CSV table of N, CA and C in Angstrom, one decimal:
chain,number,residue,atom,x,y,z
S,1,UNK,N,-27.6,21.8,-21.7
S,1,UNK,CA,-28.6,21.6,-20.7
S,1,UNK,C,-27.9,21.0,-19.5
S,2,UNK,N,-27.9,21.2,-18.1
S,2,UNK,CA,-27.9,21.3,-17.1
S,2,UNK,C,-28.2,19.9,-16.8
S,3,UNK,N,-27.2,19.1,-16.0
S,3,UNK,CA,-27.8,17.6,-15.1
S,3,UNK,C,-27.3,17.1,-14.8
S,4,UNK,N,-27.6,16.5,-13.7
S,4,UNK,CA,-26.9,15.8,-12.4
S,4,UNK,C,-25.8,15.0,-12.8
S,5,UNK,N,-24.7,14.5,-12.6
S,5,UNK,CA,-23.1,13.5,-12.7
S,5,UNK,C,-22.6,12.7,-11.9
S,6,UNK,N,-22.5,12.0,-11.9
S,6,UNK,CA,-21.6,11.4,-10.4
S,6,UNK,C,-20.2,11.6,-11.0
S,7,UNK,N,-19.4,11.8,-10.1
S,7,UNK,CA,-17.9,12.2,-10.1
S,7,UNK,C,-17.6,11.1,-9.3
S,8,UNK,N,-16.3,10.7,-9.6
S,8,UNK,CA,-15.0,9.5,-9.0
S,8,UNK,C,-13.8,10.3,-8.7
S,9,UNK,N,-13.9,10.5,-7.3
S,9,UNK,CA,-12.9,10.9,-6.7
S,9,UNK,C,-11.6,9.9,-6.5
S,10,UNK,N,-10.6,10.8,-5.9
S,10,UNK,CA,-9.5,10.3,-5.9
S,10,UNK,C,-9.8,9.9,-4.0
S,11,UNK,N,-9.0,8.8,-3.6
S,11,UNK,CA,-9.9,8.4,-2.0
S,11,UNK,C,-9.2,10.0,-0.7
S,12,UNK,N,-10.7,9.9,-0.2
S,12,UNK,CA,-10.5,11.2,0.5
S,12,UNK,C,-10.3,12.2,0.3
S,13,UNK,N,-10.7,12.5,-1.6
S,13,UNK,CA,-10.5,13.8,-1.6
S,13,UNK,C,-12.0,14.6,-2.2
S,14,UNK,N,-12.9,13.9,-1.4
S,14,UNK,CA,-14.2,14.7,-1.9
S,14,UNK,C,-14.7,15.8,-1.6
S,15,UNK,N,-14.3,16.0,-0.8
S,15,UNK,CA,-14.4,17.2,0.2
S,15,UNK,C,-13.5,18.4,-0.2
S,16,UNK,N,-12.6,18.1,-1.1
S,16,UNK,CA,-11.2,19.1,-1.7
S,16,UNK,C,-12.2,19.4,-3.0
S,17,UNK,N,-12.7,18.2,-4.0
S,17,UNK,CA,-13.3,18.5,-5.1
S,17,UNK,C,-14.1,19.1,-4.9
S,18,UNK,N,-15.4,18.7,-3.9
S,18,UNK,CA,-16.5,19.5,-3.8
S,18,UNK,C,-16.4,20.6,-3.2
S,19,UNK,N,-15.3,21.6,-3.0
S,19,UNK,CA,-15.2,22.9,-2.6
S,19,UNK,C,-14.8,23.7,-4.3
S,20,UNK,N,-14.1,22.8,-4.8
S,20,UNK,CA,-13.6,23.4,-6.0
S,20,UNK,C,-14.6,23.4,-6.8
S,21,UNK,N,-15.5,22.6,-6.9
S,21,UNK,CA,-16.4,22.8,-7.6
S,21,UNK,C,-17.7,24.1,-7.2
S,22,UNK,N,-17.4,24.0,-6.3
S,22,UNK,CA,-18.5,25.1,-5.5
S,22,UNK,C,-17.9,26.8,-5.5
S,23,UNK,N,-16.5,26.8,-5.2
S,23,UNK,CA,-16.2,27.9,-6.1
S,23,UNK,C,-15.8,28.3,-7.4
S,24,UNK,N,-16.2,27.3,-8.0
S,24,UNK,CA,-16.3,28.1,-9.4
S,24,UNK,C,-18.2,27.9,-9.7
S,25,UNK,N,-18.7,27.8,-8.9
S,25,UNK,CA,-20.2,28.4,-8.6
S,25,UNK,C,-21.2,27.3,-9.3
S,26,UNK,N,-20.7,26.0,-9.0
S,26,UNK,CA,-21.1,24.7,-9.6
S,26,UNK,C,-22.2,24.4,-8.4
S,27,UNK,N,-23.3,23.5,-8.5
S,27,UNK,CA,-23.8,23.0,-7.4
S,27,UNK,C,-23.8,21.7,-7.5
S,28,UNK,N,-23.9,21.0,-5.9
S,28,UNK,CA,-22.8,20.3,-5.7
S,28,UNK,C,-23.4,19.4,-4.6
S,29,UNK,N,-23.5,17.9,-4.5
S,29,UNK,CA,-24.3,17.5,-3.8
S,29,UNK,C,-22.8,16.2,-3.3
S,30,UNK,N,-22.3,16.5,-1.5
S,30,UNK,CA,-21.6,15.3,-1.2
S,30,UNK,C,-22.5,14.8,0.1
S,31,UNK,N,-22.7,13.1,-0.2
S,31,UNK,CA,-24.0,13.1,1.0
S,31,UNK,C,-23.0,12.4,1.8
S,32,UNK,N,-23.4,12.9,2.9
S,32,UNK,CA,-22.5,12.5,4.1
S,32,UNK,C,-23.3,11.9,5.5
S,33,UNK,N,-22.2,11.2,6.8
S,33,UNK,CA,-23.1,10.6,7.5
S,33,UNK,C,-22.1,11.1,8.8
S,34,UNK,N,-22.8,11.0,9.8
S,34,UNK,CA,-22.2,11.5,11.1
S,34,UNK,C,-20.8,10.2,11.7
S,35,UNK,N,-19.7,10.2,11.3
S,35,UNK,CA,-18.8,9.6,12.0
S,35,UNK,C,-18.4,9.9,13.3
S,36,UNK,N,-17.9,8.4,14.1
S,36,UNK,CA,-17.6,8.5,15.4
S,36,UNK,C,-15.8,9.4,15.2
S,37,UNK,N,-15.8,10.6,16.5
S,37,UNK,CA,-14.3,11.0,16.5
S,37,UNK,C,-13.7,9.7,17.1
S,38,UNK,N,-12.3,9.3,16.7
S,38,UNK,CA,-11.8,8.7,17.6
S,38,UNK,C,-10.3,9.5,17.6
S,39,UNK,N,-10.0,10.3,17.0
S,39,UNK,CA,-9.2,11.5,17.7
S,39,UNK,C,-9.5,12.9,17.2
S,40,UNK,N,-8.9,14.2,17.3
S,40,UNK,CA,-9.0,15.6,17.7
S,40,UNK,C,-9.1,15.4,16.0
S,41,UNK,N,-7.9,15.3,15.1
S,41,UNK,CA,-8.1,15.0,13.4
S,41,UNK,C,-8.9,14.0,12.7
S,42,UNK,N,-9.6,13.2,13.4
S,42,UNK,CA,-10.6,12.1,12.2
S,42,UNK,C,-11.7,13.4,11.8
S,43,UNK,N,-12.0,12.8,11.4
S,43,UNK,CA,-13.3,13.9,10.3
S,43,UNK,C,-14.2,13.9,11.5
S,44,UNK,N,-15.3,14.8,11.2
S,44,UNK,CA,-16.4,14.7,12.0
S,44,UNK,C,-17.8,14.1,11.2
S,45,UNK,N,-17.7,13.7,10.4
S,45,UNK,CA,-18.5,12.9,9.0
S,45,UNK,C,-17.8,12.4,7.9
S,46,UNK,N,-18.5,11.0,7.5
S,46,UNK,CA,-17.7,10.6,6.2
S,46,UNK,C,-18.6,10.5,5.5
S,47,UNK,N,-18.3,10.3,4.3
S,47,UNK,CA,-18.8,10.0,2.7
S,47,UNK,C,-19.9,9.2,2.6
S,48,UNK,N,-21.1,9.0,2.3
S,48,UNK,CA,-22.1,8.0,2.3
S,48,UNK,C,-22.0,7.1,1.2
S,49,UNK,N,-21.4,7.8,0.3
S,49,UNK,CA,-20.3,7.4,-0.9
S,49,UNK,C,-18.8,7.6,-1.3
S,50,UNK,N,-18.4,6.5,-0.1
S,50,UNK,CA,-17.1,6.9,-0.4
S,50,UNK,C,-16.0,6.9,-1.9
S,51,UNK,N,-15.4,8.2,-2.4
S,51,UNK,CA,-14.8,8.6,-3.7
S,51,UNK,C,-16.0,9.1,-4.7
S,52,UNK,N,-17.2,9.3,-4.4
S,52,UNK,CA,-18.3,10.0,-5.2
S,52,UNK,C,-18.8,10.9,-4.5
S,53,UNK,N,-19.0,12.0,-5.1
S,53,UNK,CA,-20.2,13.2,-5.1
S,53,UNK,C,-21.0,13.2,-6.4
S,54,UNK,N,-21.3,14.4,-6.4
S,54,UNK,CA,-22.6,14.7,-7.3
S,54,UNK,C,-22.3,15.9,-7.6
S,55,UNK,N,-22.5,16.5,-9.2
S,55,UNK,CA,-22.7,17.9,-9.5
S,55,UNK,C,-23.1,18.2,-10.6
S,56,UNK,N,-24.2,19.1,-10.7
S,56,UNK,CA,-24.9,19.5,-11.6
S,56,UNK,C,-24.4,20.4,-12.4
S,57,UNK,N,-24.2,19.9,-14.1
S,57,UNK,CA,-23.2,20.0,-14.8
S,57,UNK,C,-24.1,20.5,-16.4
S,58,UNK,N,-23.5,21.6,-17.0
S,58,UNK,CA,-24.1,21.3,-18.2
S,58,UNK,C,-22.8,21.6,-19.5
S,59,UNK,N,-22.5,20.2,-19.8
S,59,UNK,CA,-21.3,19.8,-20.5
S,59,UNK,C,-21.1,20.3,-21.5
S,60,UNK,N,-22.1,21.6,-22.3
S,60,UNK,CA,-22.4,22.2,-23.3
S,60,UNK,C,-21.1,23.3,-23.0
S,61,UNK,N,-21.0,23.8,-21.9
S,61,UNK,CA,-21.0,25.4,-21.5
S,61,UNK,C,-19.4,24.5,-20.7
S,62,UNK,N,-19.2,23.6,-20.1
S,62,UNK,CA,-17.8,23.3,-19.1
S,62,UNK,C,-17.3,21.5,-19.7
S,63,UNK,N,-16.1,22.2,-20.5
S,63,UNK,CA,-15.8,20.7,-21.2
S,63,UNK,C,-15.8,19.5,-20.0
S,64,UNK,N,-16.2,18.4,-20.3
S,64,UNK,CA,-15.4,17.8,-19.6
S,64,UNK,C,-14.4,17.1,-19.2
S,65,UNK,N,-13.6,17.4,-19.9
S,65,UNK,CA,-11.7,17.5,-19.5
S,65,UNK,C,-11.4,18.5,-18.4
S,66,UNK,N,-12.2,19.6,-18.6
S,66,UNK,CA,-12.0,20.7,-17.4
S,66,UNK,C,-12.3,19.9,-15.8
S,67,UNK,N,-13.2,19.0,-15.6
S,67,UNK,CA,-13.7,18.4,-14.4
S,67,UNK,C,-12.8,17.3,-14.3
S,68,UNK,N,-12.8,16.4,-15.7
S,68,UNK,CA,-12.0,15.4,-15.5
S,68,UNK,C,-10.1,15.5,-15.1
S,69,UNK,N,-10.0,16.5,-15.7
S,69,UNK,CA,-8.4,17.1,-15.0
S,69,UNK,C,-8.1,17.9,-13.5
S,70,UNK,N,-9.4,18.2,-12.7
S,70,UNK,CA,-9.2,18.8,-11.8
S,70,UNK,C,-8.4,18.1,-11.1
S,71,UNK,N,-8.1,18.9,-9.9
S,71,UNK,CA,-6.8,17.9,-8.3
S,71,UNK,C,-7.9,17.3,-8.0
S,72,UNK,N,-7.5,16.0,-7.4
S,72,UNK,CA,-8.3,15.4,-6.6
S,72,UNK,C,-9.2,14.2,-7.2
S,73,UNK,N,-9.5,14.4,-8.9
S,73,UNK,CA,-10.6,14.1,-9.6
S,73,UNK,C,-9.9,12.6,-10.2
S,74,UNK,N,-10.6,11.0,-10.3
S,74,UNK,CA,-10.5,10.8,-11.2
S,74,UNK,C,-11.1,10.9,-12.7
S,75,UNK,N,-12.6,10.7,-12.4
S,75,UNK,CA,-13.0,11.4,-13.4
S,75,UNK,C,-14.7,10.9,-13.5
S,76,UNK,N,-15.2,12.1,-14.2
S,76,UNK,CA,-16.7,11.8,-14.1
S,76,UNK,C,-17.2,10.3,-14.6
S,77,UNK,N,-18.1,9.2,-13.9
S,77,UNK,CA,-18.6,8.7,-14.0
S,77,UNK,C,-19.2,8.1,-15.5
S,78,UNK,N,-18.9,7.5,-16.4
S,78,UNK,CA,-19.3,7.1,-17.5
S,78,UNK,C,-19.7,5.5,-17.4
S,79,UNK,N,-20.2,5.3,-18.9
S,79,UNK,CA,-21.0,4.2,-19.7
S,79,UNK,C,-20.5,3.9,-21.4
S,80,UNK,N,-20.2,3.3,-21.5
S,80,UNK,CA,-20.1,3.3,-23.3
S,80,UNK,C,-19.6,4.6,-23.7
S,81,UNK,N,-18.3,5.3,-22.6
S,81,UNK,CA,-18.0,6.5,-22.8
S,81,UNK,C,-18.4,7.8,-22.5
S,82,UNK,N,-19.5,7.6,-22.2
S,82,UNK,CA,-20.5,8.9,-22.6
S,82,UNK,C,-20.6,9.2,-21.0
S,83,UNK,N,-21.0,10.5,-19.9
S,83,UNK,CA,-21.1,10.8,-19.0
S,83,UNK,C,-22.6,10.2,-18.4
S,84,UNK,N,-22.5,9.7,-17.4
S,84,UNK,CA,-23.6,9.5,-17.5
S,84,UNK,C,-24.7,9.9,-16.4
S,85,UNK,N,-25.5,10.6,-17.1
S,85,UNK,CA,-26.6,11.1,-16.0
S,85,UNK,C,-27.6,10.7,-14.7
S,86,UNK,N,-27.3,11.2,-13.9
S,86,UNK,CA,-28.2,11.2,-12.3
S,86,UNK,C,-29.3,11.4,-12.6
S,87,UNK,N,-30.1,10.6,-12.5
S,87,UNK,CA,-31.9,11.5,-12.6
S,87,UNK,C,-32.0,12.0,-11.3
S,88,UNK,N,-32.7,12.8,-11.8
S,88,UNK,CA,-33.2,14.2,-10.4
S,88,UNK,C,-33.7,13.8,-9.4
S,89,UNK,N,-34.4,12.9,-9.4
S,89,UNK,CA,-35.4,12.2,-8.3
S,89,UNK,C,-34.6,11.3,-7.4
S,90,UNK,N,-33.3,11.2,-7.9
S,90,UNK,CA,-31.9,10.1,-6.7
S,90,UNK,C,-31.6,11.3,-6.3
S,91,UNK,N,-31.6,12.3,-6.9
S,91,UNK,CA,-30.6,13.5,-6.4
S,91,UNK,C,-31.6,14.0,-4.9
S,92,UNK,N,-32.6,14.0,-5.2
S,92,UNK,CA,-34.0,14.9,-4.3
S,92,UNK,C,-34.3,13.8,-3.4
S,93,UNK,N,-34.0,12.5,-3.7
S,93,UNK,CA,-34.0,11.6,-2.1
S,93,UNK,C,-33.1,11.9,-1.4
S,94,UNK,N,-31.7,11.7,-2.1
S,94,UNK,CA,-30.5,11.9,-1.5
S,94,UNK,C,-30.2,13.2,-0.7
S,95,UNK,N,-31.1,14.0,-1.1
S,95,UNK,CA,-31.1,15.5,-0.4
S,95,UNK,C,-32.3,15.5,0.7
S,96,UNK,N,-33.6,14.8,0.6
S,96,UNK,CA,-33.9,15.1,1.7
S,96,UNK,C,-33.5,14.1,2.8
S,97,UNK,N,-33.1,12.7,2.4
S,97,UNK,CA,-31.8,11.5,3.3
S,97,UNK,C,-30.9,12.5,3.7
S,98,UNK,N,-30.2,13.3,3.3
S,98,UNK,CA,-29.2,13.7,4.0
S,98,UNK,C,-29.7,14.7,4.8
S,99,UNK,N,-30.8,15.4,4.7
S,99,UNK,CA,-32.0,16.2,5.7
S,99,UNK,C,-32.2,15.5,6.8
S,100,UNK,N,-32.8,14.1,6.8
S,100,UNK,CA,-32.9,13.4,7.7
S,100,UNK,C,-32.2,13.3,8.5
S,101,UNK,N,-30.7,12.5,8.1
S,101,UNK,CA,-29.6,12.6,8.7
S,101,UNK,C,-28.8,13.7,9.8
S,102,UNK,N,-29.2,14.9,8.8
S,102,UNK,CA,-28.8,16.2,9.8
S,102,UNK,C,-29.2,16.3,10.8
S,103,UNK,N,-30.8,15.9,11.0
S,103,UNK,CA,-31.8,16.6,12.1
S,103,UNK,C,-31.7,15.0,12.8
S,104,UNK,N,-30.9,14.2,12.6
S,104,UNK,CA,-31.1,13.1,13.4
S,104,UNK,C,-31.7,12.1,13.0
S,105,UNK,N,-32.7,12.1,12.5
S,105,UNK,CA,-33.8,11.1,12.0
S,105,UNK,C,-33.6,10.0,11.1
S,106,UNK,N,-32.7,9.7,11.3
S,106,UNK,CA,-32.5,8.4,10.3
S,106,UNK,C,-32.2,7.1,10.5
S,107,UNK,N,-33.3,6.9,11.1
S,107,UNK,CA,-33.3,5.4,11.3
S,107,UNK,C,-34.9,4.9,10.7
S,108,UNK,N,-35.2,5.1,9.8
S,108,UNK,CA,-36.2,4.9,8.8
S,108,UNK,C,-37.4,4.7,9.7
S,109,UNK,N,-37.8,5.3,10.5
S,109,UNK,CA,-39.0,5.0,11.6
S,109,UNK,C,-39.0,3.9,12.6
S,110,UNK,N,-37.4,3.2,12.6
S,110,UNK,CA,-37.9,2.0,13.5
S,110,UNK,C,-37.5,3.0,14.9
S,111,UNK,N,-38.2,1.9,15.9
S,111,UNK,CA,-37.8,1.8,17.1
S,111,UNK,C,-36.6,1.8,17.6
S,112,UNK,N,-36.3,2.6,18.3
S,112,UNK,CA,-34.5,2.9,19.0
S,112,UNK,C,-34.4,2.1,20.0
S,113,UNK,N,-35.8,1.5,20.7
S,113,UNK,CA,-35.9,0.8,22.0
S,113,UNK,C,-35.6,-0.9,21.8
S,114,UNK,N,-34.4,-0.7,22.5
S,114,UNK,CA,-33.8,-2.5,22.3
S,114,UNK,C,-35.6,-3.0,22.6
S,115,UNK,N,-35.3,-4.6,22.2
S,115,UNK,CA,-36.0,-5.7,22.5
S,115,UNK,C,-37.6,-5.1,21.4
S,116,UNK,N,-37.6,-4.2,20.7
S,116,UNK,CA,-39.0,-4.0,20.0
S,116,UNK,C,-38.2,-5.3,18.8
S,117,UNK,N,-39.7,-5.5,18.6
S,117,UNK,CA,-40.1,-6.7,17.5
S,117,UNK,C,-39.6,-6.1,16.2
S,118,UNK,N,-39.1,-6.6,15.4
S,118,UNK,CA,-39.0,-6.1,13.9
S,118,UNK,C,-39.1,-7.3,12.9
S,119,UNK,N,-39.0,-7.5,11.5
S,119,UNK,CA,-39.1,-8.2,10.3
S,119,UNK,C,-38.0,-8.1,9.4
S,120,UNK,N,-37.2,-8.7,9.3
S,120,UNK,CA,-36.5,-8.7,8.1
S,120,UNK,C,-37.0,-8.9,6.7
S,121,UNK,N,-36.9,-7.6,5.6
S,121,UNK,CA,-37.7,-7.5,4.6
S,121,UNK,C,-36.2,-7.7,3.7
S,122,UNK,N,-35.1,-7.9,3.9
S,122,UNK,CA,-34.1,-8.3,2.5
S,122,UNK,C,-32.9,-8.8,3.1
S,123,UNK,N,-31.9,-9.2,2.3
S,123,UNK,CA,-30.6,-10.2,2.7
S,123,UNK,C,-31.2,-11.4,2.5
S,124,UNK,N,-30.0,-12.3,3.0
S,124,UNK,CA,-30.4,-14.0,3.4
S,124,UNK,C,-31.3,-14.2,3.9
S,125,UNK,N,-31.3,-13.8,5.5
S,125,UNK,CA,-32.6,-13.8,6.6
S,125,UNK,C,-33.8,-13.3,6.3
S,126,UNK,N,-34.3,-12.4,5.2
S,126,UNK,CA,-35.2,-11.9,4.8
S,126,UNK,C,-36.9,-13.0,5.0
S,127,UNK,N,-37.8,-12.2,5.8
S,127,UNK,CA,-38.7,-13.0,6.3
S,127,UNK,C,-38.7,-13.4,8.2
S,128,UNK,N,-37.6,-13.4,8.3
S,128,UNK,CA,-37.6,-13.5,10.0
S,128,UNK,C,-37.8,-12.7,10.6
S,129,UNK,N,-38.3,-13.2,11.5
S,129,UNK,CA,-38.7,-12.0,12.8
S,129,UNK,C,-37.6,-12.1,13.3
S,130,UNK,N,-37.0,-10.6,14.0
S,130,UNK,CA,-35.8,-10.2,14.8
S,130,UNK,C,-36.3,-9.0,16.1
S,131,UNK,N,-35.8,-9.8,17.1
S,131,UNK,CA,-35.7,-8.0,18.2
S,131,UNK,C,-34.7,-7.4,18.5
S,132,UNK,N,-34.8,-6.1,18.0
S,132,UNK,CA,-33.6,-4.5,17.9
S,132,UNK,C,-33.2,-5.0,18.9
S,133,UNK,N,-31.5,-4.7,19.1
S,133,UNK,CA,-30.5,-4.6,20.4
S,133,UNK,C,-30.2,-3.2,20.1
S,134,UNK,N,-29.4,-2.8,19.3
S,134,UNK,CA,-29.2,-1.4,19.3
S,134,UNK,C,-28.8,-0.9,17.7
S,135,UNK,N,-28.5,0.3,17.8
S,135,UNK,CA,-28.0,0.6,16.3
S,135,UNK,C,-26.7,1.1,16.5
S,136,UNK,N,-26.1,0.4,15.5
S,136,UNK,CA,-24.7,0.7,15.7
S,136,UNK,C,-24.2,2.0,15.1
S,137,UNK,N,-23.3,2.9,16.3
S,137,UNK,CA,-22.9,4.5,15.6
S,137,UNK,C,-22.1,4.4,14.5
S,138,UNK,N,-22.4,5.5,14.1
S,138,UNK,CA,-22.1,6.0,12.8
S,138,UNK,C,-22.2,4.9,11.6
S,139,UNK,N,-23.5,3.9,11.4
S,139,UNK,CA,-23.6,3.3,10.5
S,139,UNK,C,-25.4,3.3,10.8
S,140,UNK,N,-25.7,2.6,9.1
S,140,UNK,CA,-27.2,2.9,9.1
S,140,UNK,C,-27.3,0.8,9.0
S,141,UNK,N,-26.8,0.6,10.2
S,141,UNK,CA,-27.2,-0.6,10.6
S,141,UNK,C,-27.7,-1.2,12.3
S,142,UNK,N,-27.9,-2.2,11.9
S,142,UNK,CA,-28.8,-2.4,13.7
S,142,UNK,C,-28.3,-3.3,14.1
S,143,UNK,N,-28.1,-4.0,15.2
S,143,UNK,CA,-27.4,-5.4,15.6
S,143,UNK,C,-29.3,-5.5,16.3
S,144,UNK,N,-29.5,-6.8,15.7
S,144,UNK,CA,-30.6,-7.2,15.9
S,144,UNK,C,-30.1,-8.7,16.3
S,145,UNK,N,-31.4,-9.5,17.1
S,145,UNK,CA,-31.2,-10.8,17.9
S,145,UNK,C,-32.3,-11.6,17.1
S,146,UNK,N,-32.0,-13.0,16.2
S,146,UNK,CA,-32.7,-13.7,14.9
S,146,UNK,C,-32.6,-15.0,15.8
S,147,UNK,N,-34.1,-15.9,16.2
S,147,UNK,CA,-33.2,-16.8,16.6
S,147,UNK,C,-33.1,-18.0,15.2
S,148,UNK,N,-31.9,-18.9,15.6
S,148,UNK,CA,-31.4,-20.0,14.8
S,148,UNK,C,-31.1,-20.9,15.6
S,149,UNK,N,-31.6,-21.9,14.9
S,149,UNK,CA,-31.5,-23.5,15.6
S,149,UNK,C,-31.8,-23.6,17.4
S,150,UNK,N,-32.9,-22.5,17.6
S,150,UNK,CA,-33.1,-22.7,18.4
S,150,UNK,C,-32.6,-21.9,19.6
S,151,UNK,N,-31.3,-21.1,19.0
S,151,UNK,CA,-31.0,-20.0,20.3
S,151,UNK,C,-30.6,-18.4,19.5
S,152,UNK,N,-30.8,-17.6,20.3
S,152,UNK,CA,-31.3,-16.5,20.1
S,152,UNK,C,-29.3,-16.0,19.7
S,153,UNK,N,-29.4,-15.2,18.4
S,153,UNK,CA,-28.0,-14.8,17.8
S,153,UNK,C,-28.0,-13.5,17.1
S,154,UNK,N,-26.8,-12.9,17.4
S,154,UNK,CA,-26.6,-11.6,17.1
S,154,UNK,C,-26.5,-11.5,15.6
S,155,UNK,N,-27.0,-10.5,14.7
S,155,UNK,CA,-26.9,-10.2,13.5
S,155,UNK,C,-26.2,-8.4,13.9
S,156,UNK,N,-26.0,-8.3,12.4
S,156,UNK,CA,-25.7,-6.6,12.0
S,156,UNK,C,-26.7,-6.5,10.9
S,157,UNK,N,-27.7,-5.7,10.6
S,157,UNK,CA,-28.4,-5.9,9.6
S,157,UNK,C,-28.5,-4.6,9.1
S,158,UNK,N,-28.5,-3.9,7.5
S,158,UNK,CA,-28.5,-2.8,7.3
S,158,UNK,C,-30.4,-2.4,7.8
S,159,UNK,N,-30.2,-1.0,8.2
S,159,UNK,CA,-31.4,-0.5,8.8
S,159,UNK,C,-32.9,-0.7,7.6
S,160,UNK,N,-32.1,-0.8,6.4
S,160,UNK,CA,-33.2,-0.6,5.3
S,160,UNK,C,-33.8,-2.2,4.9
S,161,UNK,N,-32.8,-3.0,5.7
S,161,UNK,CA,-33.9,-4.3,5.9
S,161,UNK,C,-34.6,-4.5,6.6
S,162,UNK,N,-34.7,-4.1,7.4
S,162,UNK,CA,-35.8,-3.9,9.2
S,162,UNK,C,-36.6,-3.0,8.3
S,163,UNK,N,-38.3,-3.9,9.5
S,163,UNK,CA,-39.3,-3.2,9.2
S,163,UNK,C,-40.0,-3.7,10.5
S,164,UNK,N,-40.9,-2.9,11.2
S,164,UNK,CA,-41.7,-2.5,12.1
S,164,UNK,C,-42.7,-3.6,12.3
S,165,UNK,N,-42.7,-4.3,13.0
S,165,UNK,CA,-44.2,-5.4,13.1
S,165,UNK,C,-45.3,-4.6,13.4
């Protein structure tokens, strides 16, 4: 039977695996995020998981020494030995998150407009109020302004701890 894997790549080579896996007619999930170029050869996207992808595998029908020996591969993802399974429903976020991402939209509904109000809902600071400065490129984080001891201080805060007042 057929089901999702996380694979351990060798660093920078997921994009080599997940072609090899795709032609030999595997499906194949690498979620990625829009990187800044800073020359003509940096990637134009990196790994949202850097050294992991995803592929839907049915271990019955493709040993797994076949995946675990491929170029590039350290080796599928285990527990107590055993491979261990993705549930579908991380797969089907991770696929419409990476939807998001494509079409732009990923900054989980906040406000793009410096100085809006926001809440820190996790981390240390979790519970303070903070106002957005900006989001920083190519990361799903925000530099927001928290004040402390009375004067107003720069944080970096992942975007999934902001929340909208």
């Amino acid at each position: 039977m057929e089901h999702w894997y996380a694979l351990h790549t060798k660093p920078r080579k997921e994009h080599m695996v997940r072609d090899a896996l795709v032609n030999r007619g595997l499906q194949v999930l690498l979620p990625v995020l829009p990187a800044e170029k800073r020359s003509r050869r940096s990637p134009a996207e990196k790994p949202f998981f850097p050294r992991y992808l995803f592929a839907r595998l049915d271990l019955d029908v493709i040993p797994l020494s076949s995946i675990n020996w491929m170029q590039g591969m350290t080796g599928v993802v285990c527990f107590g030995g055993e491979p261990t399974v993705v549930a579908e429903e991380v797969i089907r976020w991770l696929q419409v998150r990476m939807a998001q991402v494509a079409a732009g939209d990923y900054h989980n509904g906040l406000p793009l407009e410096p100085e809006a109000r926001l809440r820190i809902v996790g981390g240390p600071l979790k519970g303070m109020e903070a106002i957005f400065d900006r989001r920083l490129p190519g990361e799903e984080r925000a530099r927001v302004l928290v004040e402390l001891l009375g004067q107003l201080r720069s944080c970096e805060i992942p975007l999934e701890w902001l929340e909208q007042i």
